[in-house]
Structures are given as structure tokens and as C-alpha cells.
Coordinates of N, CA and C in Angstrom, one line a residue:
X1 N 0.6 -1.2 0.1 CA -0.1 0.0 0.2 C 0.8 1.1 0.2
X2 N 0.6 2.2 -0.1 CA 0.9 3.4 -0.6 C 0.3 4.2 1.2
X3 N 1.5 5.1 1.4 CA 1.6 5.7 3.3 C 2.2 7.1 2.8
X4 N 0.5 8.2 3.2 CA 1.1 9.1 2.5 C 1.3 9.5 4.3
X5 N 1.9 9.6 5.6 CA 1.8 10.6 6.5 C 2.8 9.3 6.8
X6 N 3.9 9.8 6.3 CA 4.9 9.4 6.7 C 6.8 9.9 7.3
X7 N 6.8 11.0 7.4 CA 7.7 11.7 7.6 C 7.1 11.8 8.6
X8 N 9.5 11.7 9.5 CA 9.9 10.9 10.3 C 11.2 11.8 10.5
X9 N 10.8 12.0 12.1 CA 12.1 12.9 13.1 C 13.4 12.2 13.0
X10 N 13.3 11.0 13.1 CA 14.6 9.9 13.0 C 14.7 8.9 11.9
X11 N 15.5 8.4 11.4 CA 15.2 7.1 10.6 C 16.8 6.1 10.8
X12 N 16.9 4.7 11.1 CA 17.7 3.9 11.9 C 18.0 2.3 10.8
X13 N 19.4 2.6 10.9 CA 19.6 0.9 9.9 C 19.6 1.1 9.2
X14 N 20.0 2.0 8.3 CA 20.4 2.2 6.3 C 21.5 2.0 7.2
X15 N 21.8 0.5 6.9 CA 23.3 0.3 6.9 C 23.6 -1.7 5.9
X16 N 24.8 -1.7 5.4 CA 25.0 -3.2 4.9 C 26.2 -3.7 5.0
X17 N 26.2 -4.9 5.2 CA 27.7 -5.2 5.9 C 27.7 -6.3 6.0
X18 N 28.8 -7.2 5.3 CA 28.9 -8.7 4.7 C 30.9 -8.7 5.4
X19 N 30.4 -9.4 6.0 CA 31.4 -10.1 7.0 C 32.1 -11.5 6.7
X20 N 33.4 -11.5 6.8 CA 34.4 -11.9 6.2 C 34.5 -14.0 6.8
X21 N 34.2 -14.7 6.4 CA 34.1 -15.8 6.3 C 35.5 -16.9 6.2
X22 N 36.4 -17.6 7.7 CA 38.0 -17.8 7.3 C 37.8 -19.4 6.4
X23 N 38.7 -19.5 5.6 CA 38.4 -21.1 4.9 C 39.9 -21.3 4.9
X24 N 40.2 -22.8 5.6 CA 41.0 -23.4 5.5 C 41.5 -24.1 4.1
X25 N 42.6 -24.0 3.5 CA 43.0 -24.4 2.0 C 43.5 -25.8 2.4
X26 N 42.9 -27.1 2.2 CA 43.9 -28.1 1.7 C 43.7 -28.5 3.6
X27 N 43.3 -27.8 4.1 CA 43.4 -28.4 5.2 C 44.5 -28.2 6.6
X28 N 45.2 -27.2 6.0 CA 46.9 -26.7 6.5 C 46.2 -24.8 7.1
X29 N 46.8 -24.9 8.5 CA 46.5 -23.7 9.1 C 46.4 -22.7 8.7
X30 N 48.4 -22.7 7.9 CA 49.1 -22.2 8.0 C 48.1 -20.7 6.7
X31 N 47.1 -21.6 5.6 CA 46.8 -20.7 4.8 C 44.8 -20.7 5.2
X32 N 45.1 -19.6 5.3 CA 43.9 -19.4 5.3 C 43.5 -18.5 4.6
X33 N 42.3 -18.5 4.4 CA 41.3 -17.2 2.5 C 40.7 -16.5 3.2
X34 N 39.7 -15.6 3.4 CA 39.0 -14.5 4.0 C 38.7 -14.5 2.6
X35 N 36.7 -15.4 2.7 CA 36.3 -14.6 1.7 C 34.3 -14.3 2.5
X36 N 34.1 -13.0 1.4 CA 33.4 -12.6 2.0 C 31.5 -13.3 1.7
X37 N 31.2 -12.9 2.5 CA 29.5 -13.8 3.3 C 28.4 -13.2 2.4
X38 N 27.4 -13.4 2.3 CA 26.0 -12.6 2.3 C 26.2 -11.6 2.0
X39 N 25.3 -10.1 2.1 CA 25.5 -9.2 2.3 C 24.1 -9.7 3.9
X40 N 24.4 -9.0 4.8 CA 23.4 -8.0 6.0 C 22.5 -7.2 6.0
X41 N 21.3 -7.5 6.6 CA 20.8 -5.7 6.7 C 20.1 -5.3 7.7
X42 N 20.3 -4.7 8.6 CA 19.4 -4.2 10.0 C 18.1 -4.2 10.4
X43 N 17.7 -4.7 11.0 CA 16.5 -3.6 10.8 C 16.2 -2.1 10.9
X44 N 15.5 -1.3 10.3 CA 15.2 -0.6 9.9 C 14.5 0.3 11.3
X45 N 14.6 1.2 12.1 CA 13.8 2.1 13.2 C 13.4 3.6 12.9
X46 N 12.4 3.7 12.7 CA 11.4 5.0 12.4 C 11.1 5.7 13.6
X47 N 11.0 6.8 13.9 CA 10.9 7.7 15.5 C 9.5 8.9 14.5
X48 N 8.6 9.1 15.5 CA 8.1 10.1 14.9 C 7.6 10.7 15.7
X49 N 5.9 12.0 15.4 CA 5.4 12.0 16.5 C 3.9 11.2 16.4
X50 N 3.2 11.5 17.9 CA 2.5 10.1 17.4 C 1.4 10.8 16.9
X51 N 0.6 9.9 16.0 CA -0.2 10.2 14.6 C -1.4 9.5 15.4
X52 N -2.3 9.8 15.6 CA -3.8 9.6 16.2 C -4.8 8.3 15.2
X53 N -4.5 9.4 13.5 CA -5.1 8.3 12.3 C -3.9 7.7 11.5
X54 N -3.1 6.7 11.9 CA -2.8 6.6 10.7 C -2.5 5.4 9.9
X55 N -2.8 5.3 8.4 CA -3.1 4.7 7.6 C -1.8 3.3 8.1
X56 N -0.2 3.4 8.3 CA 1.0 3.5 8.1 C 0.8 1.6 9.9
X57 N 0.0 2.8 10.5 CA -0.3 2.0 11.9 C -0.8 1.0 11.8
X58 N -1.8 1.2 10.9 CA -2.8 0.3 10.9 C -2.7 -0.8 9.7
X59 N -1.2 -0.1 9.2 CA -0.9 -1.5 8.1 C 0.5 -2.5 9.4
X60 N 0.8 -2.0 10.1 CA 1.7 -3.0 11.4 C 0.7 -3.4 12.4
X61 N -0.7 -3.0 12.7 CA -1.3 -3.7 13.3 C -2.1 -5.2 12.6
X62 N -2.0 -4.7 11.2 CA -3.1 -6.1 11.0 C -2.5 -7.1 11.3
X63 N -0.6 -6.8 10.9 CA 0.6 -7.4 10.1 C 1.1 -8.9 11.8
X64 N 1.0 -7.2 13.0 CA 1.5 -7.8 13.7 C 0.2 -8.6 15.5
X65 N -0.9 -8.3 14.9 CA -2.0 -8.3 15.6 C -3.0 -9.9 14.7
X66 N -3.0 -9.1 13.8 CA -4.1 -10.2 13.0 C -3.2 -11.7 11.9
X67 N -1.5 -11.4 12.0 CA -1.0 -12.4 11.1 C -1.2 -12.1 9.7
X68 N -1.7 -11.1 9.6 CA -1.6 -10.2 8.2 C -0.5 -10.1 7.7
X69 N 0.5 -10.4 7.0 CA 2.1 -9.4 7.0 C 1.1 -9.0 4.9
X70 N 1.7 -8.0 5.0 CA 1.5 -7.4 3.4 C 3.2 -7.1 3.2
X71 N 4.0 -7.1 2.9 CA 5.1 -7.0 2.5 C 5.5 -5.7 1.5
X72 N 5.6 -4.4 1.7 CA 6.0 -3.9 1.0 C 6.8 -3.8 -0.4
X73 N 7.1 -2.4 -0.3 CA 8.6 -1.6 -0.9 C 8.5 -0.5 -0.5
X74 N 9.0 0.5 -0.1 CA 9.3 1.3 0.7 C 10.5 2.6 0.4
X75 N 10.1 3.8 0.1 CA 11.5 4.7 -0.7 C 11.4 5.3 1.0
X76 N 12.8 6.0 0.5 CA 13.8 6.4 1.9 C 13.5 8.6 1.8
X77 N 13.2 8.4 1.4 CA 14.3 10.4 0.7 C 14.5 11.2 2.2
X78 N 16.0 11.6 2.1 CA 16.8 12.6 2.5 C 15.6 13.6 1.5
X79 N 15.3 14.5 2.1 CA 14.9 16.5 1.6 C 15.6 17.2 2.5
X80 N 15.7 17.9 1.6 CA 16.4 19.5 0.7 C 15.7 20.6 2.2
X81 N 14.9 20.4 3.0 CA 14.0 21.6 4.0 C 14.3 23.2 3.1
X82 N 14.9 23.2 3.2 CA 15.8 24.9 2.9 C 15.9 25.3 1.2
X83 N 15.3 24.3 0.5 CA 15.2 24.8 -1.4 C 14.5 26.0 -1.9
X84 N 15.9 26.9 -1.9 CA 15.5 28.5 -1.9 C 14.8 28.8 -3.5
X85 N 14.5 27.4 -4.5 CA 14.9 28.0 -5.9 C 13.3 28.0 -5.9
X86 N 12.5 26.5 -5.5 CA 11.3 26.1 -5.5 C 10.6 26.4 -4.6
X87 N 10.7 26.6 -3.4 CA 10.2 26.5 -1.8 C 9.8 25.9 -1.3
X88 N 9.8 24.6 -2.2 CA 9.3 22.7 -1.4 C 10.6 22.4 -1.4
X89 N 10.6 21.0 -0.6 CA 12.0 20.4 -0.1 C 11.7 19.3 -1.6
X90 N 13.4 19.5 -2.0 CA 14.0 18.0 -3.5 C 14.5 16.7 -2.4
X91 N 14.4 16.0 -2.7 CA 15.0 14.4 -2.4 C 17.1 15.0 -2.5
X92 N 17.6 15.1 -1.6 CA 18.7 15.1 -1.6 C 19.3 13.5 -1.8
X93 N 19.2 12.2 -1.6 CA 18.6 11.2 -1.5 C 17.6 10.3 -1.2
X94 N 17.9 9.0 -2.2 CA 17.1 7.7 -1.0 C 17.3 6.7 -1.6
X95 N 16.5 5.8 -0.4 CA 16.9 4.7 -0.8 C 15.6 4.0 -0.7
X96 N 16.1 2.5 -1.9 CA 14.6 2.1 -1.9 C 14.5 0.5 -1.2
X97 N 13.8 0.1 0.1 CA 13.6 -0.7 0.6 C 12.3 -2.0 0.1
X98 N 13.7 -3.3 -0.3 CA 12.2 -3.8 -0.2 C 11.7 -5.2 0.3
X99 N 10.9 -5.7 -0.2 CA 10.2 -6.7 1.1 C 10.4 -6.1 2.0
X100 N 9.5 -5.2 2.5 CA 9.6 -4.7 4.3 C 8.0 -5.0 5.2
X101 N 8.6 -5.7 5.7 CA 7.4 -5.6 7.5 C 7.8 -5.5 8.5
X102 N 6.5 -5.3 8.9 CA 6.5 -4.8 10.2 C 6.8 -5.8 11.6
X103 N 7.7 -5.2 12.4 CA 8.4 -6.3 13.3 C 8.5 -5.3 14.7
X104 N 8.1 -4.1 14.6 CA 7.2 -4.1 16.1 C 7.2 -2.3 16.1
X105 N 6.1 -1.8 16.9 CA 5.1 -0.9 17.2 C 5.0 -0.5 18.8
X106 N 5.7 1.2 19.0 CA 6.3 1.3 20.1 C 5.7 2.6 20.4
X107 N 5.3 2.9 21.3 CA 4.6 5.0 21.8 C 5.6 4.7 23.2
X108 N 5.4 6.4 22.8 CA 6.7 6.9 24.4 C 6.5 7.3 25.1
X109 N 7.2 7.8 26.0 CA 6.6 9.9 26.1 C 5.2 9.4 27.1
X110 N 4.7 8.8 27.3 CA 2.6 9.1 27.3 C 2.5 9.8 29.1
X111 N 3.4 11.3 28.5 CA 3.5 11.7 30.1 C 2.4 12.3 30.2
X112 N 1.0 12.6 31.4 CA 0.3 13.1 31.6 C 0.5 15.0 31.6
X113 N 1.9 15.0 32.5 CA 2.2 16.4 33.1 C 3.5 16.8 32.5
X114 N 3.4 16.5 31.6 CA 4.8 16.6 30.6 C 4.0 17.5 29.4
X115 N 4.2 18.3 28.9 CA 4.6 18.5 27.5 C 4.7 18.1 26.6
X116 N 5.4 17.3 26.5 CA 6.1 16.5 26.0 C 5.3 15.8 24.9
X117 N 5.3 15.7 23.6 CA 5.7 14.7 22.2 C 5.5 13.6 22.2
X118 N 4.8 12.5 22.7 CA 4.2 12.2 22.1 C 5.1 11.2 21.1
X119 N 5.9 10.2 21.8 CA 6.6 10.0 20.9 C 6.0 8.2 19.6
X120 N 5.8 7.9 18.9 CA 5.7 6.8 17.9 C 7.4 5.7 17.8
X121 N 7.2 3.8 17.7 CA 8.5 4.0 17.4 C 7.9 3.2 16.1
X122 N 9.0 2.7 14.8 CA 8.4 2.0 14.5 C 10.0 0.4 14.1
X123 N 9.4 -0.8 13.8 CA 10.3 -1.3 13.6 C 10.2 -2.4 12.3
X124 N 10.5 -1.8 11.3 CA 10.2 -2.7 10.1 C 11.5 -3.5 9.2
X125 N 11.7 -4.7 9.1 CA 12.6 -5.8 8.1 C 12.4 -5.8 6.5
X126 N 13.8 -5.6 5.8 CA 13.0 -5.9 4.9 C 14.3 -6.4 4.4
X127 N 14.6 -7.3 2.9 CA 15.6 -7.9 2.7 C 16.3 -7.1 2.1
X128 N 16.4 -5.5 1.2 CA 17.8 -5.4 1.1 C 17.2 -4.4 0.0
X129 N 18.8 -3.1 0.1 CA 17.9 -1.7 0.1 C 19.0 -1.3 -1.3
X130 N 18.2 -0.1 -2.0 CA 19.1 0.1 -3.9 C 19.0 1.8 -2.8
X131 N 20.5 2.5 -3.6 CA 20.6 4.0 -2.9 C 20.2 4.4 -4.6
X132 N 19.7 5.1 -5.0 CA 19.4 6.3 -5.7 C 19.7 7.4 -5.2
X133 N 20.3 8.3 -5.9 CA 21.7 9.3 -6.6 C 20.3 10.9 -6.5
X134 N 20.2 12.0 -6.7 CA 19.8 13.3 -6.0 C 19.1 13.2 -7.2
X135 N 18.4 13.8 -7.1 CA 16.8 14.6 -8.7 C 16.7 15.6 -8.5
X136 N 17.9 16.4 -8.4 CA 18.3 18.3 -8.1 C 18.7 18.2 -9.8
X137 N 18.5 18.8 -10.2 CA 19.0 19.6 -11.9 C 19.7 20.2 -12.3

């Protein structure tokens, strides 16, 4: 599905790593080779002010509560909020995540005696991402 309400104050987990695997040649301990393993992608963590009616959160609740998972593609854009030419934000860089599904939703900062905004944290698993360049002309 498409989620319109997707402005986040914090995004983490956009990383990839390949760990070396040691292989001994011919049973001789002196001849070890380090070979790359398949890439690993950690879960994506997103934080924003709590949204009362959210299509994104309904997608998460359906998966976690009803076990109805609908993996999707997610695009994360780093926006230039201070673009002087057009007056609207432009994407400086973007990441396209494939086969994304929800792992966890959490609300924090629910203190009636505080003026702080309640925050919702989302954790999403994904298979891999592609990095897209700037869309600026």
C-alpha cells in the first residue's frame, strides 16, 4: 500500500555489511583465506510524533495483531527543507527498501504531566535496499 503520513524525525538501520568467512586450504592451518559472505541488513528504526489516525500503523497492527503480513516496497528520501529555488523540499538522496514488513510498534513519552510530544517508534524488517542518487537538476 501507499502511506501518505510518513514524515519521520529519525531514521536508523540503513546499513549493510558483509562479514568475512575464514576457509582453510587443504587442511593446512597456515593457508587461510577470508571470503565475503552474503550481505546483512539490520532492521529499520523510524521515530515520529504519534499520529492518531495512521494508515501506516493500521498496516502494522494488521500484521502483528492479525498475522496478515503484506510486505511492500518503501522509499526513504532525505529532503532538503531549505530549497530556495522552488520553495518546496527536494530529495537529496533516496533509498528503496524491498520486501518490507513490520516487526514492532511502540509508543513512548505518554506522560500527562509533561508537555513533550508522544513519540511512536516503528521497527521494520527488509531484504535489501538500493541507493538512488540526487533528483536535483
